[in-house]
Amino acid sequence: MGSGELKADNYNWKKYSDSIRKVILDDRITVIGKSAFAGLTGIVDMNMPSSLQRIEENAFYNCSGIKTVIFKGNAPEIGNNAFYSIEANLY
């Protein structure tokens, strides 16, 4: 999937809102940008790479289906409302 910062405007996730269940990010991703996955209610599991340094505001806003978030490295800096409306287990 590339490297560096993953931004909402790089991908048109919204048309897949209900069908995306699990997201596994490449080890080269360092930032999940503002509102990158916002509104994708079908996501259940997230695997965060050890390279991740920052999750910007509203990155997973209203992704209410997320139940598990796994950080492979240290927890990154997390922006305001990055996980708004999510009641997930963080590992």
CSV table of N, CA, C and O in Angstrom, one decimal:
chain,number,residue,atom,x,y,z
A,1,MET,N,0.8,-1.2,0.0
A,1,MET,CA,0.0,0.0,0.0
A,1,MET,C,0.9,1.2,0.0
A,1,MET,O,0.4,2.2,0.3
A,2,GLY,N,2.0,1.3,-0.2
A,2,GLY,CA,2.8,2.6,-0.1
A,2,GLY,C,3.4,2.8,1.2
A,2,GLY,O,3.4,2.0,2.1
A,3,SER,N,3.9,4.0,1.4
A,3,SER,CA,4.6,4.3,2.6
A,3,SER,C,4.3,5.8,3.0
A,3,SER,O,3.8,6.6,2.2
A,4,GLY,N,4.7,6.1,4.2
A,4,GLY,CA,4.6,7.5,4.7
A,4,GLY,C,3.2,7.7,5.3
A,4,GLY,O,2.7,6.9,6.1
A,5,GLU,N,2.5,8.8,4.9
A,5,GLU,CA,1.3,9.2,5.4
A,5,GLU,C,0.1,8.7,4.6
A,5,GLU,O,0.0,8.8,3.4
A,6,LEU,N,-0.9,8.1,5.3
A,6,LEU,CA,-2.1,7.6,4.6
A,6,LEU,C,-3.2,8.6,4.9
A,6,LEU,O,-3.5,8.9,6.0
A,7,LYS,N,-3.7,9.3,3.8
A,7,LYS,CA,-4.6,10.4,4.0
A,7,LYS,C,-6.0,10.0,3.4
A,7,LYS,O,-6.0,9.1,2.5
A,8,ALA,N,-7.0,10.6,3.9
A,8,ALA,CA,-8.4,10.3,3.4
A,8,ALA,C,-8.5,10.6,1.9
A,8,ALA,O,-9.2,9.8,1.2
A,9,ASP,N,-7.9,11.6,1.5
A,9,ASP,CA,-8.1,12.0,0.0
A,9,ASP,C,-7.3,11.1,-0.9
A,9,ASP,O,-7.4,11.2,-2.1
A,10,ASN,N,-6.4,10.2,-0.4
A,10,ASN,CA,-5.7,9.3,-1.2
A,10,ASN,C,-6.5,8.1,-1.7
A,10,ASN,O,-6.2,7.5,-2.7
A,11,TYR,N,-7.6,7.8,-1.0
A,11,TYR,CA,-8.4,6.6,-1.3
A,11,TYR,C,-9.9,6.9,-1.2
A,11,TYR,O,-10.3,7.7,-0.3
A,12,ASN,N,-10.7,6.3,-1.9
A,12,ASN,CA,-12.1,6.5,-1.9
A,12,ASN,C,-12.8,5.3,-1.1
A,12,ASN,O,-13.4,4.5,-1.6
A,13,TRP,N,-12.5,5.3,0.2
A,13,TRP,CA,-13.0,4.2,1.1
A,13,TRP,C,-14.5,4.2,1.2
A,13,TRP,O,-15.1,3.2,1.4
A,14,LYS,N,-15.1,5.4,1.1
A,14,LYS,CA,-16.6,5.5,1.5
A,14,LYS,C,-17.4,4.5,0.7
A,14,LYS,O,-18.4,4.0,1.2
A,15,LYS,N,-17.1,4.2,-0.6
A,15,LYS,CA,-17.9,3.3,-1.4
A,15,LYS,C,-17.8,1.9,-0.9
A,15,LYS,O,-18.6,1.1,-1.3
A,16,TYR,N,-16.9,1.6,0.0
A,16,TYR,CA,-16.7,0.2,0.5
A,16,TYR,C,-17.1,0.2,2.0
A,16,TYR,O,-16.8,-0.8,2.7
A,17,SER,N,-17.8,1.2,2.5
A,17,SER,CA,-18.1,1.3,3.9
A,17,SER,C,-18.5,0.1,4.6
A,17,SER,O,-18.0,-0.2,5.7
A,18,ASP,N,-19.5,-0.6,4.0
A,18,ASP,CA,-20.0,-1.8,4.7
A,18,ASP,C,-19.2,-3.1,4.5
A,18,ASP,O,-19.3,-4.0,5.2
A,19,SER,N,-18.4,-3.1,3.4
A,19,SER,CA,-17.7,-4.4,3.1
A,19,SER,C,-16.3,-4.5,3.7
A,19,SER,O,-15.8,-5.6,3.7
A,20,ILE,N,-15.7,-3.4,4.1
A,20,ILE,CA,-14.3,-3.5,4.7
A,20,ILE,C,-14.5,-4.0,6.1
A,20,ILE,O,-15.1,-3.3,6.9
A,21,ARG,N,-13.9,-5.2,6.5
A,21,ARG,CA,-14.0,-5.7,7.8
A,21,ARG,C,-12.7,-5.6,8.6
A,21,ARG,O,-12.8,-5.5,9.8
A,22,LYS,N,-11.6,-5.8,7.9
A,22,LYS,CA,-10.3,-5.8,8.6
A,22,LYS,C,-9.3,-5.0,7.9
A,22,LYS,O,-9.3,-5.1,6.6
A,23,VAL,N,-8.5,-4.2,8.6
A,23,VAL,CA,-7.5,-3.4,8.0
A,23,VAL,C,-6.2,-3.7,8.5
A,23,VAL,O,-6.0,-3.7,9.8
A,24,ILE,N,-5.2,-4.1,7.6
A,24,ILE,CA,-3.9,-4.4,8.0
A,24,ILE,C,-3.0,-3.4,7.3
A,24,ILE,O,-2.9,-3.5,6.0
A,25,LEU,N,-2.3,-2.5,8.0
A,25,LEU,CA,-1.5,-1.5,7.3
A,25,LEU,C,-0.1,-2.0,7.2
A,25,LEU,O,0.5,-2.7,8.0
A,26,ASP,N,0.5,-1.6,6.1
A,26,ASP,CA,1.9,-1.9,5.7
A,26,ASP,C,2.9,-1.3,6.8
A,26,ASP,O,2.6,-0.3,7.3
A,27,ASP,N,4.0,-2.0,7.0
A,27,ASP,CA,5.0,-1.5,8.0
A,27,ASP,C,5.7,-0.3,7.6
A,27,ASP,O,6.5,0.2,8.3
A,28,ARG,N,5.4,0.3,6.4
A,28,ARG,CA,6.0,1.6,6.0
A,28,ARG,C,5.1,2.8,6.3
A,28,ARG,O,5.5,3.9,6.1
A,29,ILE,N,3.9,2.5,6.8
A,29,ILE,CA,2.9,3.6,7.1
A,29,ILE,C,3.4,4.2,8.4
A,29,ILE,O,3.5,3.6,9.4
A,30,THR,N,3.6,5.6,8.4
A,30,THR,CA,4.0,6.3,9.7
A,30,THR,C,2.9,7.1,10.3
A,30,THR,O,2.9,7.4,11.4
A,31,VAL,N,2.0,7.6,9.4
A,31,VAL,CA,0.9,8.4,9.9
A,31,VAL,C,-0.4,8.0,9.3
A,31,VAL,O,-0.5,7.8,8.1
A,32,ILE,N,-1.5,8.0,10.1
A,32,ILE,CA,-2.8,7.8,9.5
A,32,ILE,C,-3.4,9.2,9.6
A,32,ILE,O,-3.6,9.7,10.7
A,33,GLY,N,-3.7,9.8,8.5
A,33,GLY,CA,-4.1,11.2,8.4
A,33,GLY,C,-5.6,11.4,8.9
A,33,GLY,O,-6.3,10.5,9.2
A,34,LYS,N,-5.9,12.7,9.0
A,34,LYS,CA,-7.1,13.2,9.5
A,34,LYS,C,-8.3,12.6,8.7
A,34,LYS,O,-8.3,12.6,7.4
A,35,SER,N,-9.2,11.9,9.4
A,35,SER,CA,-10.4,11.3,8.8
A,35,SER,C,-10.2,10.2,7.8
A,35,SER,O,-11.0,9.9,7.0
A,36,ALA,N,-9.0,9.6,7.8
A,36,ALA,CA,-8.6,8.6,6.8
A,36,ALA,C,-9.6,7.5,6.7
A,36,ALA,O,-9.9,7.1,5.5
A,37,PHE,N,-10.2,7.0,7.7
A,37,PHE,CA,-11.1,5.9,7.7
A,37,PHE,C,-12.5,6.3,8.3
A,37,PHE,O,-13.3,5.4,8.5
A,38,ALA,N,-12.7,7.5,8.5
A,38,ALA,CA,-13.9,8.0,9.2
A,38,ALA,C,-15.2,7.5,8.5
A,38,ALA,O,-15.3,7.5,7.2
A,39,GLY,N,-16.1,7.0,9.3
A,39,GLY,CA,-17.4,6.5,8.8
A,39,GLY,C,-17.5,5.1,8.2
A,39,GLY,O,-18.5,4.7,7.8
A,40,LEU,N,-16.3,4.4,8.3
A,40,LEU,CA,-16.4,3.0,7.7
A,40,LEU,C,-16.8,2.1,8.9
A,40,LEU,O,-16.1,1.5,9.6
A,41,THR,N,-18.1,1.9,8.9
A,41,THR,CA,-18.8,1.2,10.0
A,41,THR,C,-18.6,-0.3,10.0
A,41,THR,O,-18.8,-1.0,11.0
A,42,GLY,N,-18.2,-0.8,8.8
A,42,GLY,CA,-18.0,-2.3,8.7
A,42,GLY,C,-16.7,-2.8,9.3
A,42,GLY,O,-16.5,-4.0,9.5
A,43,ILE,N,-15.7,-1.9,9.5
A,43,ILE,CA,-14.4,-2.4,10.1
A,43,ILE,C,-14.6,-3.0,11.5
A,43,ILE,O,-15.2,-2.3,12.3
A,44,VAL,N,-14.0,-4.2,11.7
A,44,VAL,CA,-14.1,-4.8,13.0
A,44,VAL,C,-12.8,-4.9,13.6
A,44,VAL,O,-12.7,-4.7,14.8
A,45,ASP,N,-11.7,-5.2,12.9
A,45,ASP,CA,-10.4,-5.3,13.4
A,45,ASP,C,-9.4,-4.4,12.7
A,45,ASP,O,-9.4,-4.2,11.5
A,46,MET,N,-8.4,-3.8,13.5
A,46,MET,CA,-7.4,-3.0,13.0
A,46,MET,C,-6.0,-3.5,13.5
A,46,MET,O,-5.9,-3.8,14.7
A,47,ASN,N,-5.1,-3.7,12.6
A,47,ASN,CA,-3.7,-4.0,13.0
A,47,ASN,C,-2.8,-2.8,12.6
A,47,ASN,O,-2.7,-2.5,11.4
A,48,MET,N,-2.2,-2.2,13.6
A,48,MET,CA,-1.4,-1.0,13.4
A,48,MET,C,0.1,-1.5,13.4
A,48,MET,O,0.6,-2.2,14.2
A,49,PRO,N,0.8,-1.0,12.3
A,49,PRO,CA,2.2,-1.4,12.2
A,49,PRO,C,3.1,-0.8,13.2
A,49,PRO,O,2.8,0.3,13.8
A,50,SER,N,4.3,-1.4,13.5
A,50,SER,CA,5.2,-0.9,14.4
A,50,SER,C,5.8,0.5,14.0
A,50,SER,O,6.3,1.3,14.8
A,51,SER,N,5.7,0.8,12.7
A,51,SER,CA,6.2,2.0,12.1
A,51,SER,C,5.3,3.2,12.4
A,51,SER,O,5.8,4.4,12.3
A,52,LEU,N,4.1,3.0,12.9
A,52,LEU,CA,3.1,4.0,13.1
A,52,LEU,C,3.5,5.0,14.2
A,52,LEU,O,3.8,4.6,15.3
A,53,GLN,N,3.6,6.3,13.9
A,53,GLN,CA,4.0,7.3,14.8
A,53,GLN,C,2.9,8.2,15.3
A,53,GLN,O,2.9,8.7,16.4
A,54,ARG,N,1.9,8.4,14.4
A,54,ARG,CA,0.8,9.3,14.7
A,54,ARG,C,-0.5,8.9,14.0
A,54,ARG,O,-0.5,8.5,12.9
A,55,ILE,N,-1.6,9.0,14.8
A,55,ILE,CA,-3.0,8.8,14.3
A,55,ILE,C,-3.6,10.2,14.4
A,55,ILE,O,-3.8,10.6,15.6
A,56,GLU,N,-3.9,10.8,13.3
A,56,GLU,CA,-4.5,12.2,13.4
A,56,GLU,C,-5.9,12.2,13.8
A,56,GLU,O,-6.6,11.2,13.8
A,57,GLU,N,-6.4,13.4,14.1
A,57,GLU,CA,-7.8,13.6,14.6
A,57,GLU,C,-8.8,13.0,13.6
A,57,GLU,O,-8.6,13.0,12.4
A,58,ASN,N,-9.8,12.4,14.2
A,58,ASN,CA,-11.0,11.8,13.5
A,58,ASN,C,-10.6,10.7,12.5
A,58,ASN,O,-11.4,10.3,11.6
A,59,ALA,N,-9.4,10.1,12.6
A,59,ALA,CA,-9.0,9.1,11.7
A,59,ALA,C,-10.0,7.9,11.6
A,59,ALA,O,-10.2,7.4,10.5
A,60,PHE,N,-10.5,7.5,12.7
A,60,PHE,CA,-11.5,6.4,12.7
A,60,PHE,C,-12.8,6.9,13.3
A,60,PHE,O,-13.5,6.1,13.9
A,61,TYR,N,-13.1,8.1,13.1
A,61,TYR,CA,-14.4,8.8,13.6
A,61,TYR,C,-15.6,8.0,13.2
A,61,TYR,O,-15.7,7.7,12.0
A,62,ASN,N,-16.4,7.6,14.1
A,62,ASN,CA,-17.7,6.9,13.8
A,62,ASN,C,-17.5,5.5,13.1
A,62,ASN,O,-18.3,5.0,12.4
A,63,CYS,N,-16.3,4.9,13.4
A,63,CYS,CA,-16.1,3.5,12.9
A,63,CYS,C,-16.6,2.6,14.0
A,63,CYS,O,-15.8,1.8,14.6
A,64,SER,N,-17.9,2.6,14.3
A,64,SER,CA,-18.5,2.0,15.5
A,64,SER,C,-18.4,0.5,15.5
A,64,SER,O,-18.6,-0.1,16.5
A,65,GLY,N,-18.0,-0.1,14.4
A,65,GLY,CA,-17.9,-1.6,14.3
A,65,GLY,C,-16.6,-2.1,14.9
A,65,GLY,O,-16.4,-3.3,15.2
A,66,ILE,N,-15.6,-1.3,15.1
A,66,ILE,CA,-14.3,-1.7,15.5
A,66,ILE,C,-14.3,-2.3,16.9
A,66,ILE,O,-14.8,-1.6,17.8
A,67,LYS,N,-13.9,-3.5,17.1
A,67,LYS,CA,-13.9,-4.2,18.4
A,67,LYS,C,-12.5,-4.4,18.9
A,67,LYS,O,-12.3,-4.5,20.1
A,68,THR,N,-11.5,-4.5,18.0
A,68,THR,CA,-10.1,-4.8,18.4
A,68,THR,C,-9.2,-3.9,17.6
A,68,THR,O,-9.3,-3.8,16.4
A,69,VAL,N,-8.2,-3.3,18.4
A,69,VAL,CA,-7.1,-2.5,17.7
A,69,VAL,C,-5.8,-3.1,18.3
A,69,VAL,O,-5.6,-3.1,19.5
A,70,ILE,N,-5.0,-3.6,17.4
A,70,ILE,CA,-3.7,-4.2,17.8
A,70,ILE,C,-2.6,-3.3,17.4
A,70,ILE,O,-2.4,-3.0,16.2
A,71,PHE,N,-1.7,-2.8,18.3
A,71,PHE,CA,-0.6,-2.0,18.0
A,71,PHE,C,0.6,-2.9,18.1
A,71,PHE,O,0.9,-3.5,19.1
A,72,LYS,N,1.3,-3.1,17.0
A,72,LYS,CA,2.5,-4.0,16.9
A,72,LYS,C,3.7,-3.4,17.6
A,72,LYS,O,4.6,-4.1,18.0
A,73,GLY,N,3.8,-2.1,17.7
A,73,GLY,CA,4.9,-1.4,18.4
A,73,GLY,C,4.4,-0.6,19.5
A,73,GLY,O,3.3,-0.9,20.1
A,74,ASN,N,5.0,0.4,19.9
A,74,ASN,CA,4.6,1.4,20.9
A,74,ASN,C,3.3,2.1,20.4
A,74,ASN,O,3.2,2.3,19.2
A,75,ALA,N,2.5,2.4,21.3
A,75,ALA,CA,1.3,3.2,20.9
A,75,ALA,C,1.7,4.5,20.3
A,75,ALA,O,2.6,5.2,20.9
A,76,PRO,N,1.1,4.9,19.2
A,76,PRO,CA,1.5,6.2,18.6
A,76,PRO,C,0.8,7.4,19.3
A,76,PRO,O,-0.1,7.2,20.1
A,77,GLU,N,1.2,8.6,18.9
A,77,GLU,CA,0.5,9.8,19.3
A,77,GLU,C,-0.9,9.7,18.7
A,77,GLU,O,-1.0,9.4,17.5
A,78,ILE,N,-1.9,10.0,19.5
A,78,ILE,CA,-3.3,9.9,19.0
A,78,ILE,C,-4.0,11.2,19.1
A,78,ILE,O,-4.1,11.8,20.2
A,79,GLY,N,-4.5,11.7,18.0
A,79,GLY,CA,-5.2,13.0,17.9
A,79,GLY,C,-6.6,13.0,18.5
A,79,GLY,O,-7.1,11.9,18.8
A,80,ASN,N,-7.1,14.2,18.6
A,80,ASN,CA,-8.5,14.3,19.2
A,80,ASN,C,-9.5,13.5,18.4
A,80,ASN,O,-9.5,13.6,17.2
A,81,ASN,N,-10.4,12.9,19.1
A,81,ASN,CA,-11.5,12.1,18.5
A,81,ASN,C,-11.0,11.1,17.4
A,81,ASN,O,-11.8,10.7,16.6
A,82,ALA,N,-9.8,10.6,17.5
A,82,ALA,CA,-9.3,9.7,16.5
A,82,ALA,C,-10.1,8.4,16.5
A,82,ALA,O,-10.4,7.8,15.5
A,83,PHE,N,-10.6,8.0,17.7
A,83,PHE,CA,-11.4,6.8,17.8
A,83,PHE,C,-12.8,7.1,18.4
A,83,PHE,O,-13.4,6.3,19.1
A,84,TYR,N,-13.3,8.2,18.0
A,84,TYR,CA,-14.7,8.7,18.5
A,84,TYR,C,-15.7,7.6,18.2
A,84,TYR,O,-15.8,7.1,17.1
A,85,SER,N,-16.5,7.3,19.2
A,85,SER,CA,-17.7,6.4,19.1
A,85,SER,C,-17.2,4.9,19.1
A,85,SER,O,-18.0,4.0,18.7
A,86,ILE,N,-16.0,4.6,19.4
A,86,ILE,CA,-15.5,3.2,19.4
A,86,ILE,C,-15.3,2.7,20.8
A,86,ILE,O,-14.6,3.4,21.6
A,87,GLU,N,-15.8,1.6,21.0
A,87,GLU,CA,-15.6,0.9,22.3
A,87,GLU,C,-14.8,-0.4,22.0
A,87,GLU,O,-15.4,-1.5,21.9
A,88,ALA,N,-13.5,-0.2,21.8
A,88,ALA,CA,-12.7,-1.3,21.3
A,88,ALA,C,-11.7,-1.8,22.4
A,88,ALA,O,-11.3,-1.0,23.3
A,89,ASN,N,-11.2,-3.0,22.2
A,89,ASN,CA,-10.1,-3.5,23.0
A,89,ASN,C,-8.8,-3.0,22.3
A,89,ASN,O,-8.6,-3.3,21.2
A,90,LEU,N,-7.9,-2.4,23.1
A,90,LEU,CA,-6.6,-1.9,22.5
A,90,LEU,C,-5.5,-2.8,23.0
A,90,LEU,O,-5.4,-3.0,24.3
A,91,TYR,N,-4.7,-3.3,22.1
A,91,TYR,CA,-3.6,-4.2,22.5
A,91,TYR,C,-2.3,-3.7,21.9
A,91,TYR,O,-2.2,-3.2,20.9
